[in-house]
Every structure is written in structure tokens, then in C-alpha cells.
Coordinates of N, CA and C in Angstrom, one line a residue:
Chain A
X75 N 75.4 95.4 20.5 CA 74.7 96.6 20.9 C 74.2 97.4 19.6
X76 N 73.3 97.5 20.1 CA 72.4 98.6 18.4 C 72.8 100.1 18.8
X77 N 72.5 100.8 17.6 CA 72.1 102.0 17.8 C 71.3 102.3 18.5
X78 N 70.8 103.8 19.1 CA 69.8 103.9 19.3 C 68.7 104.4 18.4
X79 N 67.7 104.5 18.4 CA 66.6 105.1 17.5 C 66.2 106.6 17.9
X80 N 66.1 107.0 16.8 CA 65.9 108.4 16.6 C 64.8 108.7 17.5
X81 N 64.7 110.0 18.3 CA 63.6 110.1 19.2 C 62.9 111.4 18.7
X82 N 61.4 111.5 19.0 CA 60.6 112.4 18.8 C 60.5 113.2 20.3
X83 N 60.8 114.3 20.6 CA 60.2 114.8 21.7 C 59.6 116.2 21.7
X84 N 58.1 116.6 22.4 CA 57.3 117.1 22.5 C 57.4 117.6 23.4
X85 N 57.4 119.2 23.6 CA 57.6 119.7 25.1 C 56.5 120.9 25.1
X86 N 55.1 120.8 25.8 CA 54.6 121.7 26.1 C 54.8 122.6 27.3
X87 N 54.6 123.9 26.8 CA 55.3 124.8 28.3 C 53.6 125.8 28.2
X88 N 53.3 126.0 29.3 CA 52.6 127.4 29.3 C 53.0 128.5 30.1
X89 N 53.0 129.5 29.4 CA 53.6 130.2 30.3 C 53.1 131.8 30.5
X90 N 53.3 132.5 32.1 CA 52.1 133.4 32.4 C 53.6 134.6 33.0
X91 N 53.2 135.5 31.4 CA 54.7 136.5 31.4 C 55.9 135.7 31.0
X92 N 56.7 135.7 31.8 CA 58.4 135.4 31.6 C 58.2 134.1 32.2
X93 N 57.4 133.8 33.1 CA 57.9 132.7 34.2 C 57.0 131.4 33.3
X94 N 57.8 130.6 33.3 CA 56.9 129.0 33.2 C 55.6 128.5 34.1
X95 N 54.8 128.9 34.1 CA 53.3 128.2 35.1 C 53.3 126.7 34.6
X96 N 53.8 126.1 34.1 CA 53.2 124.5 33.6 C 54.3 124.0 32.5
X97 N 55.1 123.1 32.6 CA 55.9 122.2 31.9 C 56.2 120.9 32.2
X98 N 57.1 120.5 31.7 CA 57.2 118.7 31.9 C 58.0 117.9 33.3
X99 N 58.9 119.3 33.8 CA 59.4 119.0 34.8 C 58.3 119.2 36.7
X100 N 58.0 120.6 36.0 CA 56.6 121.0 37.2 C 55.8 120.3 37.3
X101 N 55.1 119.2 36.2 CA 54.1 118.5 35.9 C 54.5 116.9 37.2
X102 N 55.9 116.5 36.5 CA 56.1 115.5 37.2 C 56.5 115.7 38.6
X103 N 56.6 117.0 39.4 CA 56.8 117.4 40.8 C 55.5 117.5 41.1
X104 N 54.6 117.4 40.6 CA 53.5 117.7 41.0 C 52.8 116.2 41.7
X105 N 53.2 115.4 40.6 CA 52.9 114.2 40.6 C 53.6 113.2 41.7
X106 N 54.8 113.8 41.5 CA 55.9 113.5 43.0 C 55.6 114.1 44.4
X107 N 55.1 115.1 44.5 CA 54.2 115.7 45.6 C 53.2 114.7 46.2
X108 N 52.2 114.5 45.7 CA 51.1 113.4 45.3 C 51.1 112.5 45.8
X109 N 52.1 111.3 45.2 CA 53.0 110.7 45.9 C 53.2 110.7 46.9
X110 N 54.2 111.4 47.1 CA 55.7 111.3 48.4 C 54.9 112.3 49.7
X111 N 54.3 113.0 49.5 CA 53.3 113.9 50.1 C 54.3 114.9 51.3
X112 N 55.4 115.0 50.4 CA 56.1 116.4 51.0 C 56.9 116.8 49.7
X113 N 57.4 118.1 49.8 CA 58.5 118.8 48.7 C 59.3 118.1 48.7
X114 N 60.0 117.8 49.8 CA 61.7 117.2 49.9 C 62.0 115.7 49.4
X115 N 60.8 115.5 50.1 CA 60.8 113.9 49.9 C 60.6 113.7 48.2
X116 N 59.8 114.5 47.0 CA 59.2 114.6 46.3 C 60.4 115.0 45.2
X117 N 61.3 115.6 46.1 CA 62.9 116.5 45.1 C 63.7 115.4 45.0
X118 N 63.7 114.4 46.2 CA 64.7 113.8 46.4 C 64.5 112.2 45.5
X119 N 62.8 111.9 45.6 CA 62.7 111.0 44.4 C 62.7 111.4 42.7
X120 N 63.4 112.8 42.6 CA 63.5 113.2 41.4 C 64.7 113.5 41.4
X121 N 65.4 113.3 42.1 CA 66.8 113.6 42.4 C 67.7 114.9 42.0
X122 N 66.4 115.9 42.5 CA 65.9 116.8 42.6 C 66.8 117.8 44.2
X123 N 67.4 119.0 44.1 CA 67.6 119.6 45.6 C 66.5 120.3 45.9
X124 N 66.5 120.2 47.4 CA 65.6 120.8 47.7 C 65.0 122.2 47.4
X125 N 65.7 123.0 47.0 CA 66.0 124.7 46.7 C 65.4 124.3 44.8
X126 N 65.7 123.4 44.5 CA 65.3 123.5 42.7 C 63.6 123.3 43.3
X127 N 63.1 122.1 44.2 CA 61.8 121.9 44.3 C 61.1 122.8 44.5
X128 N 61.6 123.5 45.9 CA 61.3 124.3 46.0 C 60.8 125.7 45.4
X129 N 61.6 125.8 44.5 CA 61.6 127.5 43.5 C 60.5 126.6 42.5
X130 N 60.6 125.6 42.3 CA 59.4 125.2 41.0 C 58.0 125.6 41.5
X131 N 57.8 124.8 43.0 CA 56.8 125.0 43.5 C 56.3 126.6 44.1
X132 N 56.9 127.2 43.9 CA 57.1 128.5 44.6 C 56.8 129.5 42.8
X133 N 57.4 129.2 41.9 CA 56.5 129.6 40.6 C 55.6 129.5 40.7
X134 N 54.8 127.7 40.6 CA 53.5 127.4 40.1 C 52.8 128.3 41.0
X135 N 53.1 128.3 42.4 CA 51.9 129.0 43.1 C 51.4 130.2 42.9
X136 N 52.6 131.1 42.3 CA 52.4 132.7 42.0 C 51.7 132.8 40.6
X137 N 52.2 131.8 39.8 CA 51.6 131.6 38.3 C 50.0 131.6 37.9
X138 N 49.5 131.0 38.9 CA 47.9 130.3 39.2 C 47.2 131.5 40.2
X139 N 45.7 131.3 39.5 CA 44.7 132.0 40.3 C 45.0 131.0 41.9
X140 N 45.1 130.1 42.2 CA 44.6 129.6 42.9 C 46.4 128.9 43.0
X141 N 47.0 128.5 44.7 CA 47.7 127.5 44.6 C 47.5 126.3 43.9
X142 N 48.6 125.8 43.3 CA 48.4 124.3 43.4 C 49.1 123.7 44.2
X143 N 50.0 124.1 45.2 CA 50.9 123.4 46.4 C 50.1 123.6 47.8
X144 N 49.8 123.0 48.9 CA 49.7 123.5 50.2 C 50.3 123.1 50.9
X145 N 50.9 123.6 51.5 CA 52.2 122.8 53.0 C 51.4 122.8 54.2
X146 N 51.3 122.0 54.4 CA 50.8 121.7 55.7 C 52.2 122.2 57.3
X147 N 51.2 122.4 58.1 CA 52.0 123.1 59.8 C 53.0 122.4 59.7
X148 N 54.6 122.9 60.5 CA 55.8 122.4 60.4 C 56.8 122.7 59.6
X149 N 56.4 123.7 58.8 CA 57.0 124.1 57.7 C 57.3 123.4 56.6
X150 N 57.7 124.0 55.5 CA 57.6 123.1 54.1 C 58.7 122.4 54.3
X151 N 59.7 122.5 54.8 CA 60.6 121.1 54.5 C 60.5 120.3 55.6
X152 N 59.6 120.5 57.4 CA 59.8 119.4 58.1 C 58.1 118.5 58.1
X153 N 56.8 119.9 57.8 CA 55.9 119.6 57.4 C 55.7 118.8 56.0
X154 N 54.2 118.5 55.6 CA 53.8 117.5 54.7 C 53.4 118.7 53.5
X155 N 53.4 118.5 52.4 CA 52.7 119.3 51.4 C 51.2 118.2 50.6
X156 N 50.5 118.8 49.4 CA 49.6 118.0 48.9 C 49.1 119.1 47.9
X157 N 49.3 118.5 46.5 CA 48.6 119.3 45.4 C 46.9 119.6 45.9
X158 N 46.8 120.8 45.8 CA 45.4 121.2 45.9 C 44.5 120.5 44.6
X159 N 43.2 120.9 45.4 CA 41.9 120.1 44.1 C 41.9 120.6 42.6
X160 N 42.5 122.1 43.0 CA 42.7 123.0 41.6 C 44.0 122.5 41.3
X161 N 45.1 122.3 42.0 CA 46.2 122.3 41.6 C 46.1 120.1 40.4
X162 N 45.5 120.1 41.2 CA 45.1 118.1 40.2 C 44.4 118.6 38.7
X163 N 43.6 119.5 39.1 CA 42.7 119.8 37.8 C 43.6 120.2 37.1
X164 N 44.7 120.9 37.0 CA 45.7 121.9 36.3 C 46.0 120.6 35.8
X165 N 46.9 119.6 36.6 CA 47.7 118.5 35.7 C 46.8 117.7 35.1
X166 N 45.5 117.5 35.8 CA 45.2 116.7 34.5 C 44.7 117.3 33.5
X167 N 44.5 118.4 33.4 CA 44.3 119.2 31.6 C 45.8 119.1 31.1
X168 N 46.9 119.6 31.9 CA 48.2 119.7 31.3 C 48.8 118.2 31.0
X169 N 48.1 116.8 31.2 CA 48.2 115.6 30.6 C 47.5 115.2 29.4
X170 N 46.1 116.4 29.5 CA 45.0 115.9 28.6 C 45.9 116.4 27.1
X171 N 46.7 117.7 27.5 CA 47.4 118.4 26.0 C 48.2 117.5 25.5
X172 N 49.0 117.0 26.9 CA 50.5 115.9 26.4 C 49.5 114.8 25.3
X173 N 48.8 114.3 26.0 CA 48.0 113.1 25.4 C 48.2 113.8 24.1
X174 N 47.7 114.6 23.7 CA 46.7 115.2 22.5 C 48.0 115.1 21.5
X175 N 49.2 115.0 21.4 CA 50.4 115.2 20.7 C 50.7 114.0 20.2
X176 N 50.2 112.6 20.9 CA 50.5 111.4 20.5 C 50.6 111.0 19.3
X177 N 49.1 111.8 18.4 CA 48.6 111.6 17.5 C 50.2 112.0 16.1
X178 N 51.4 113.3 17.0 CA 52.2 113.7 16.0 C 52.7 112.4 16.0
X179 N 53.1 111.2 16.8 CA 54.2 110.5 16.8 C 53.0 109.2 16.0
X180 N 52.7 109.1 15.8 CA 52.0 108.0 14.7 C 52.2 108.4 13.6
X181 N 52.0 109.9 13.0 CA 51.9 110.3 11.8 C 53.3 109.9 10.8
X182 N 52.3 109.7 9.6 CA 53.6 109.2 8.3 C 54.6 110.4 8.2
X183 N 54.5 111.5 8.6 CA 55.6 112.5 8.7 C 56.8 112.3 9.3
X184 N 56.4 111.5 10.7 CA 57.4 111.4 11.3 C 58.0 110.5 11.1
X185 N 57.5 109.4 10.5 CA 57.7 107.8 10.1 C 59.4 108.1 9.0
X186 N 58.7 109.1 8.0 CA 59.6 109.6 7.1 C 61.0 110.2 8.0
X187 N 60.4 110.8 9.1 CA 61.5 112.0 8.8 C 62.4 110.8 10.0
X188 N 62.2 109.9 10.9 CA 62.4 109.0 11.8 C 63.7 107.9 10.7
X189 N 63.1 107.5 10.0 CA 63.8 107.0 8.4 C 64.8 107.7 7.8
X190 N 65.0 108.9 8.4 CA 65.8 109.7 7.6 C 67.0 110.3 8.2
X191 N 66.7 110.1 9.5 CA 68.0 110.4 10.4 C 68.9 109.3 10.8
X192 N 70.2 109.7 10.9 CA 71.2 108.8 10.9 C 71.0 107.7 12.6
X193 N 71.3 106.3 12.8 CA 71.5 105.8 13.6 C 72.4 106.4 14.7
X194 N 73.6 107.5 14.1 CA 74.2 108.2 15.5 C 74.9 109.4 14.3
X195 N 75.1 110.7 15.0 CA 75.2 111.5 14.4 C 76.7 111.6 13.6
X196 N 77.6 111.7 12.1 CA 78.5 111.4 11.9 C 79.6 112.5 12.6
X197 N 80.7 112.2 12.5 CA 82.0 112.7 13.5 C 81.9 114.3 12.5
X198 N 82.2 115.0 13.5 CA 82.9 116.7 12.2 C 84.2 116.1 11.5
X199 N 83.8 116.9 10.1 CA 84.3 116.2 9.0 C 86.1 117.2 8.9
Chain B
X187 N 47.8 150.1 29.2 CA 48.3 148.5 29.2 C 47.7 147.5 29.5
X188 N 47.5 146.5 28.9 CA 46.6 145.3 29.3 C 48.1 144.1 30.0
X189 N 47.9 143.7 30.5 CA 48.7 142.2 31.2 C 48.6 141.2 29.7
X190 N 50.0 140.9 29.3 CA 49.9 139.6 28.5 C 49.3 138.5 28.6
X191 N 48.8 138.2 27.8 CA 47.9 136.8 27.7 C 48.7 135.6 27.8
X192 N 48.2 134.8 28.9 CA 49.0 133.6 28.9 C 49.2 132.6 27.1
X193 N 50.4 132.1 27.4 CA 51.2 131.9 26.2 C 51.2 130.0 26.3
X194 N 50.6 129.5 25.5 CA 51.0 128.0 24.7 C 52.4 127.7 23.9
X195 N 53.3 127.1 24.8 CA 54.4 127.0 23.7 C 54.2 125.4 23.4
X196 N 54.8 124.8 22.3 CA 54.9 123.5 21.7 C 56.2 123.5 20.9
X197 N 57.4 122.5 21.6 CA 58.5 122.9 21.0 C 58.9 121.0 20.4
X198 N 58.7 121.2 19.7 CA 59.0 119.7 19.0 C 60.6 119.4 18.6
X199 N 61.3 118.7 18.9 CA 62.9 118.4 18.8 C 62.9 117.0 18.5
X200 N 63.5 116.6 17.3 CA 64.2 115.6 17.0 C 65.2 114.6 17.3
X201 N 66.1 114.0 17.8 CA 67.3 113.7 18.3 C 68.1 112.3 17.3
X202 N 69.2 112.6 17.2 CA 69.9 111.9 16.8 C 71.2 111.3 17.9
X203 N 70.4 110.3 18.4 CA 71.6 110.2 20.1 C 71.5 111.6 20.9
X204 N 72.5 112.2 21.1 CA 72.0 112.7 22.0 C 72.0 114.4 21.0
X205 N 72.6 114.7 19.8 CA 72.3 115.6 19.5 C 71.0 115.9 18.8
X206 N 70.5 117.5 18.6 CA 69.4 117.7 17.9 C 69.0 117.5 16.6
X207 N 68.4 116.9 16.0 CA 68.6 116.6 14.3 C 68.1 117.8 13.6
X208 N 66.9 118.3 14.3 CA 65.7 119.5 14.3 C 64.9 119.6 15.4
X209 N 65.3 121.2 15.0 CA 64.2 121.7 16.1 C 63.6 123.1 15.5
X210 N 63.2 123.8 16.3 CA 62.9 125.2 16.3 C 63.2 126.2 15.6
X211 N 64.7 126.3 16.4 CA 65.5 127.4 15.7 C 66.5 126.8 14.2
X212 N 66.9 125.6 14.7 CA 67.0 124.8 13.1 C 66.6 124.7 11.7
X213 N 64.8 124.6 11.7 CA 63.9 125.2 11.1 C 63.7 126.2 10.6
X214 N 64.0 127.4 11.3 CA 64.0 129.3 11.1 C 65.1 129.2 9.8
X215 N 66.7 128.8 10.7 CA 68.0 128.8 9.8 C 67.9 128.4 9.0
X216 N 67.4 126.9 8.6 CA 66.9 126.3 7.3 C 66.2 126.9 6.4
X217 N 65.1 127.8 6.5 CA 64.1 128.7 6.1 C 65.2 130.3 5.7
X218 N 65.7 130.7 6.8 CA 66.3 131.8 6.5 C 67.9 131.5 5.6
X219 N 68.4 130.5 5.4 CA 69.2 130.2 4.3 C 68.5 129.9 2.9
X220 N 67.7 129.4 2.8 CA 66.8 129.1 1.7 C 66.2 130.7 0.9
X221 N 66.3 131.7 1.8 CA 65.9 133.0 1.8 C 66.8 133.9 1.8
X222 N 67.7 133.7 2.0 CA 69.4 134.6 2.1 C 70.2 134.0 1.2
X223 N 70.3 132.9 0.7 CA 71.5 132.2 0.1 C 72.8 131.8 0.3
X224 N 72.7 132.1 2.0 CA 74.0 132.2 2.3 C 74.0 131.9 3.9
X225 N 75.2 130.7 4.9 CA 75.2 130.7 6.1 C 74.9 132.0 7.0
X226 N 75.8 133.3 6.5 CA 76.0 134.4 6.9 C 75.0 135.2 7.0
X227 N 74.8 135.5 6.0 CA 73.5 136.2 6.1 C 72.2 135.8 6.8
X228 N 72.2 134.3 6.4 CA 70.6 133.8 7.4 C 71.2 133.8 8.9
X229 N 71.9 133.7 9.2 CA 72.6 134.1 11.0 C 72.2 135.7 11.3
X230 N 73.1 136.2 10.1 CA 72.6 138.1 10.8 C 71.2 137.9 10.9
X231 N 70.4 137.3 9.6 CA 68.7 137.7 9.5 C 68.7 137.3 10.8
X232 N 68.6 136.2 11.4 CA 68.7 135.7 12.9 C 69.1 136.2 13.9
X233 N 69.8 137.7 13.9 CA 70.6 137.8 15.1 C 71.4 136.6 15.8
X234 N 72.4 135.8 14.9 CA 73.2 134.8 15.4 C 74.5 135.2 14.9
X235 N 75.1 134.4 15.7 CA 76.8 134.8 15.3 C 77.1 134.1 13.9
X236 N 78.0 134.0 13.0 CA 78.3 133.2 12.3 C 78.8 131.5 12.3
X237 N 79.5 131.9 13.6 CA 79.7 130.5 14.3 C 78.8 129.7 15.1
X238 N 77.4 130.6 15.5 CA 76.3 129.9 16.2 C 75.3 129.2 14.5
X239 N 75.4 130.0 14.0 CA 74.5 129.4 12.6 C 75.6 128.3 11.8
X240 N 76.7 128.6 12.0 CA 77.7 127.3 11.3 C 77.3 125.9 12.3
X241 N 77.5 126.3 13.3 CA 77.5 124.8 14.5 C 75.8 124.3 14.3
X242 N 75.2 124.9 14.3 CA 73.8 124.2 14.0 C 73.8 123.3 12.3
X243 N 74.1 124.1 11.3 CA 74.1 123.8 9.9 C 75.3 122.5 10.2
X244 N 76.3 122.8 11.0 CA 77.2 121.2 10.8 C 76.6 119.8 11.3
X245 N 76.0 120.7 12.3 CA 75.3 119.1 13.4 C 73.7 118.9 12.8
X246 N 73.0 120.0 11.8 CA 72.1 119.0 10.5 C 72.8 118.0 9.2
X247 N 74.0 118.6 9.4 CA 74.7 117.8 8.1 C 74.8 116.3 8.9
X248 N 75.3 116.3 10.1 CA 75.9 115.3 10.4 C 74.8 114.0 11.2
X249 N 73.4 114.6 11.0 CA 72.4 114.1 11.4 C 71.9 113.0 10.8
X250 N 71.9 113.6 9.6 CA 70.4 113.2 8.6 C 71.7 112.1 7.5
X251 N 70.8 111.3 6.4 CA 71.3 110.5 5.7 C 71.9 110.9 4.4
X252 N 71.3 112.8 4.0 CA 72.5 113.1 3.2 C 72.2 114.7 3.9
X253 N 73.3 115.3 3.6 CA 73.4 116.5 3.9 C 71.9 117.6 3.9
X254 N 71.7 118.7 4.5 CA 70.3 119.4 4.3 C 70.8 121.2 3.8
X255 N 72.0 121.0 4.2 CA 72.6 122.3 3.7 C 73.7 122.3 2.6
X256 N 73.6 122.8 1.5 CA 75.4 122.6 0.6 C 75.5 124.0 0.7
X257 N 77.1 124.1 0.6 CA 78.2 125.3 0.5 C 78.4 125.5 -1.1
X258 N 78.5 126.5 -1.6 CA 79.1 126.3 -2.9 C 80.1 126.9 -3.0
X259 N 81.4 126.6 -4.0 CA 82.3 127.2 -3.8 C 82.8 128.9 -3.6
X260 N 83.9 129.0 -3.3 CA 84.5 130.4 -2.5 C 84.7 130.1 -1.1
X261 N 84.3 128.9 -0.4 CA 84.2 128.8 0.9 C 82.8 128.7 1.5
X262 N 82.6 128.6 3.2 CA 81.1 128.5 3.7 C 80.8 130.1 3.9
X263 N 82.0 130.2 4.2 CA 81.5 132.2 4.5 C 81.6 133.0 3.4
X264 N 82.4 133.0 2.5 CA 82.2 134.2 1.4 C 81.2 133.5 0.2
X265 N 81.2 131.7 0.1 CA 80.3 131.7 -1.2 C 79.1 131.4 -0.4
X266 N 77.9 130.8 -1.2 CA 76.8 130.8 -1.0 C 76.3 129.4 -0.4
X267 N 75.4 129.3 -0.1 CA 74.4 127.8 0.5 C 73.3 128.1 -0.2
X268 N 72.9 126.9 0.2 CA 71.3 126.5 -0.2 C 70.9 125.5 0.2
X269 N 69.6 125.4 0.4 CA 69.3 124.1 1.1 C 68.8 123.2 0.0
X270 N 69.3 121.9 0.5 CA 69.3 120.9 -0.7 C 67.5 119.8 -0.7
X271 N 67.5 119.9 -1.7 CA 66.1 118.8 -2.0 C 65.7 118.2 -1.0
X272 N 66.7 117.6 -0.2 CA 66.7 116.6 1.0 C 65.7 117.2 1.7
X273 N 67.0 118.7 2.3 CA 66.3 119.6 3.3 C 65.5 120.3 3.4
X274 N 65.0 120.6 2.0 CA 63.5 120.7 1.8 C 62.7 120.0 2.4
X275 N 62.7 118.4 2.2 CA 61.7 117.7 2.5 C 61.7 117.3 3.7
X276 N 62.7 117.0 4.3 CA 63.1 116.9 5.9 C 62.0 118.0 6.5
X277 N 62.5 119.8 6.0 CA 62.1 121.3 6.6 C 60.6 120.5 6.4
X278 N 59.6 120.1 5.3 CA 58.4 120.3 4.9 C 57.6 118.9 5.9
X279 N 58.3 118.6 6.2 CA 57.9 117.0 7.4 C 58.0 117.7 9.0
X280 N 58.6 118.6 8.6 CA 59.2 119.0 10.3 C 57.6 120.2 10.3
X281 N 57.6 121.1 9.7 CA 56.6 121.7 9.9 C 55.3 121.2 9.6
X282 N 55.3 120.0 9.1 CA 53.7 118.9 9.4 C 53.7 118.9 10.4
X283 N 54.5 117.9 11.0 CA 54.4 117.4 12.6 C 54.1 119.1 13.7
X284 N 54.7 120.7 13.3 CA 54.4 121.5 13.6 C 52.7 121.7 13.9
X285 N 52.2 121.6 12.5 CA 50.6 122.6 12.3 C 50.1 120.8 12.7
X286 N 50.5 119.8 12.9 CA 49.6 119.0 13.9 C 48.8 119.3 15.5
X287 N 50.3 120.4 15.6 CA 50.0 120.5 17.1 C 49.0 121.1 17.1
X288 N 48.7 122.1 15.9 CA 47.8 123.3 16.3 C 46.2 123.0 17.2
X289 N 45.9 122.1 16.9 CA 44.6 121.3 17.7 C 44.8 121.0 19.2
X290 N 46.0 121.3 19.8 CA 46.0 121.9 21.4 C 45.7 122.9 21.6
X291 N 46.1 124.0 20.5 CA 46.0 125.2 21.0 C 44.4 125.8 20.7
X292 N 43.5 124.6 20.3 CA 42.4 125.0 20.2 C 41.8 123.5 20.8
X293 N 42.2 123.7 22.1 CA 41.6 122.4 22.4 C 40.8 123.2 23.4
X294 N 39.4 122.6 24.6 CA 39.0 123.0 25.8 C 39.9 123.1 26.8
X295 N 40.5 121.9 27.0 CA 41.7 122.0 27.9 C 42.8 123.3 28.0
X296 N 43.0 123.4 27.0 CA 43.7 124.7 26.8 C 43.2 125.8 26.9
X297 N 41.9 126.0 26.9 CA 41.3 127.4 26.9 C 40.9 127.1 28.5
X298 N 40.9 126.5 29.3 CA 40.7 126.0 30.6 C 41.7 126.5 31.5
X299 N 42.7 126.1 31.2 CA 44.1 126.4 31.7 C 44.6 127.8 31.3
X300 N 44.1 128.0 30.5 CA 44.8 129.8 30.3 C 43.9 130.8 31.1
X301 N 42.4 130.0 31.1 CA 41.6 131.0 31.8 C 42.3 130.6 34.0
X302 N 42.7 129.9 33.7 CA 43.5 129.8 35.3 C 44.6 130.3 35.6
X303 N 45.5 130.7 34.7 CA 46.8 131.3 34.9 C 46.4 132.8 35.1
X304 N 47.5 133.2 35.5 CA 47.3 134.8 35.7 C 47.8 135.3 34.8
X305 N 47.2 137.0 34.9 CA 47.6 137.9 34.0 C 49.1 137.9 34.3
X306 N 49.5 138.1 35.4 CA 50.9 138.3 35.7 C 51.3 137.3 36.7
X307 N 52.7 136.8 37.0 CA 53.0 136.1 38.4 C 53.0 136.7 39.3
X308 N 52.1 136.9 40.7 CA 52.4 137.2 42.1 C 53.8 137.2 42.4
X309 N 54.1 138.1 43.4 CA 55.4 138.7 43.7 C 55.7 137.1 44.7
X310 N 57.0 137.2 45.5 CA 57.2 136.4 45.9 C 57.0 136.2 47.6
X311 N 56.3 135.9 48.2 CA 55.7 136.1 49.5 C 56.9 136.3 50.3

């Protein structure tokens, strides 16, 4: 068994006031929405409760000029949902940024600094 | 009063298994010891406890391949620190990979997405 290798992670948030409108976890509910084409169904392949999906999707919509969730008749947990046309345009700019960060994890900076951290962190001394 | 302008955050974190090698607020402390001379005082500068700025400064020591912070004698609380050569160059790689990002925050996409967020979040229906 190896170590693991040092990891780079990159976390874009935008955010409109206090509240998060757009991050890494909202982004992949969105995407799970899309998918699964209900909230619940969408929580539960994120293994996700329904009350967490819920409150995410219940931000994004207040966050935005425009929803990006619509629930369809039946209500949101026996009814269907589906990212709106605006709500697809949001993720894919908010993929276009993730993309745009790639360029950190190539760079000789990180190469160095990747080189420089321990294979597992040592015990308190 | 004008409504705050929607906010770009980019928070870049390091990992060594599962602890943080660098990040953020790691970066500041590292910066504000190098500028204080001392664990203690770069915590007050921070509004951090002495024990929240010690537990960060132990789990950089215990990261990287040589130390990024030294004590000098009298102890970690009454004598002084400094950050060592290492953690210089570690701090000066970490804030590359930083002003890489800055080309999201002047990307189209980004100016796209802020012009879609609201001034404020809607109340909750």
C-alpha cells in the first residue's frame, strides 16, 4: 500500500450577501437534478437528505434573478423537478471557471510545493 | 445604501492525507508571524486564540519535509518564532498558485454570473 499523494483542491464559491448562490456541492445537485429529474431522487444519489437538497435548492432559487430549479405539479418531493434554461447556463459558466483553475494544477509551483509535502502528515511530537 | 456586490471567492487548500498542509488562513498566520515574531502575537493580530494559532502552526510543521515555523528559545509562548527559509518558499508557491486564479475573476463568465445573481437573496417563500 502507498501513500497517498498530496492533493491540490480548488474551491470556487460565489456568493450573493451571506448566502452561497453557487459552489461545488450546489453545482453537482444541479447536475443530479438533470439526471434523476426530481430533488429526492437527486439527494439520495448524493446521499444527500432530503431537507439538505432541499435548503440548497431553495438558496439557489432566492440567490438568482431567475430560478434555476422548477418542480413540476405534485409537489417537490412526490412531483418531478428540472434545472431551468437559466439555471444550465449558470452551471455551465460555473464549470467554465472550475475549468479555468486547471491551468493552477499544471503549474511548476505546484509541482514544487506537491514535492514538498510529506507522504502522510508526521504524529505530534 | 447600495446592496453588496456579488462576491467571487477562490479558496485553494493543500492536503496532506487528510489534514490541511496550506490554506487560507495558514497563509495569513504564516505572513502574520513573519510580521510579529512571535506564535502569540500573530494569533491576537488574527483575532485567534493562542491555541487556535498553535494547532495550525503544529499541523504545518507536521506536513511539509522540514518544518515552516521555528520557536526560539524561552518556550513557543513567551520566546519568539519565525518563519523559516523553507516557509518562506512553501508561503511564496502558495501565493503563486493564489494570483493564478486572478484570471477568473476577470474572466466573461464571471462577469456573466455576477450580473445574474442578486443584489440580495429573496426572502423565503
Amino acid at each position: 500500500m502507498t501513500a497517498p499523494s498530496p492533493v491540490l483542491k480548488i474551491t470556487i464559491r460565489l456568493y450573493c450577501g451571506e448566502e452561497i448562490a453557487m459552489g461545488p456541492g450546489k453545482a453537482d445537485l444541479l447536475d443530479a437534478i438533470a439526471r434523476e429529474g426530481s430533488i429526492s431522487a437527486a439527494g439520495r444519489a448524493m446521499a444527500m437528505s432530503y431537507r439538505r437538497s432541499w435548503l440548497l435548492v431553495d438558496a439557489m432559487n432566492r440567490c438568482w434573478r431567475e430560478p434555476l430549479v422548477a418542480t413540476r405539479p405534485g409537489g417537490a418531493k412526490s412531483g418531478g423537478a428540472e434545472v431551468t434554461a437559466f439555471g444550465r447556463a449558470v452551471l455551465e459558466n460555473y464549470r467554465a471557471l472550475q475549468a479555468m483553475t486547471d491551468d493552477v494544477r499544471a503549474s511548476p509551483c505546484w509541482a514544487q510545493l506537491s514535492d514538498a509535502i510529506l507522504p502522510a502528515a508526521r504524529e505530534h511530537q
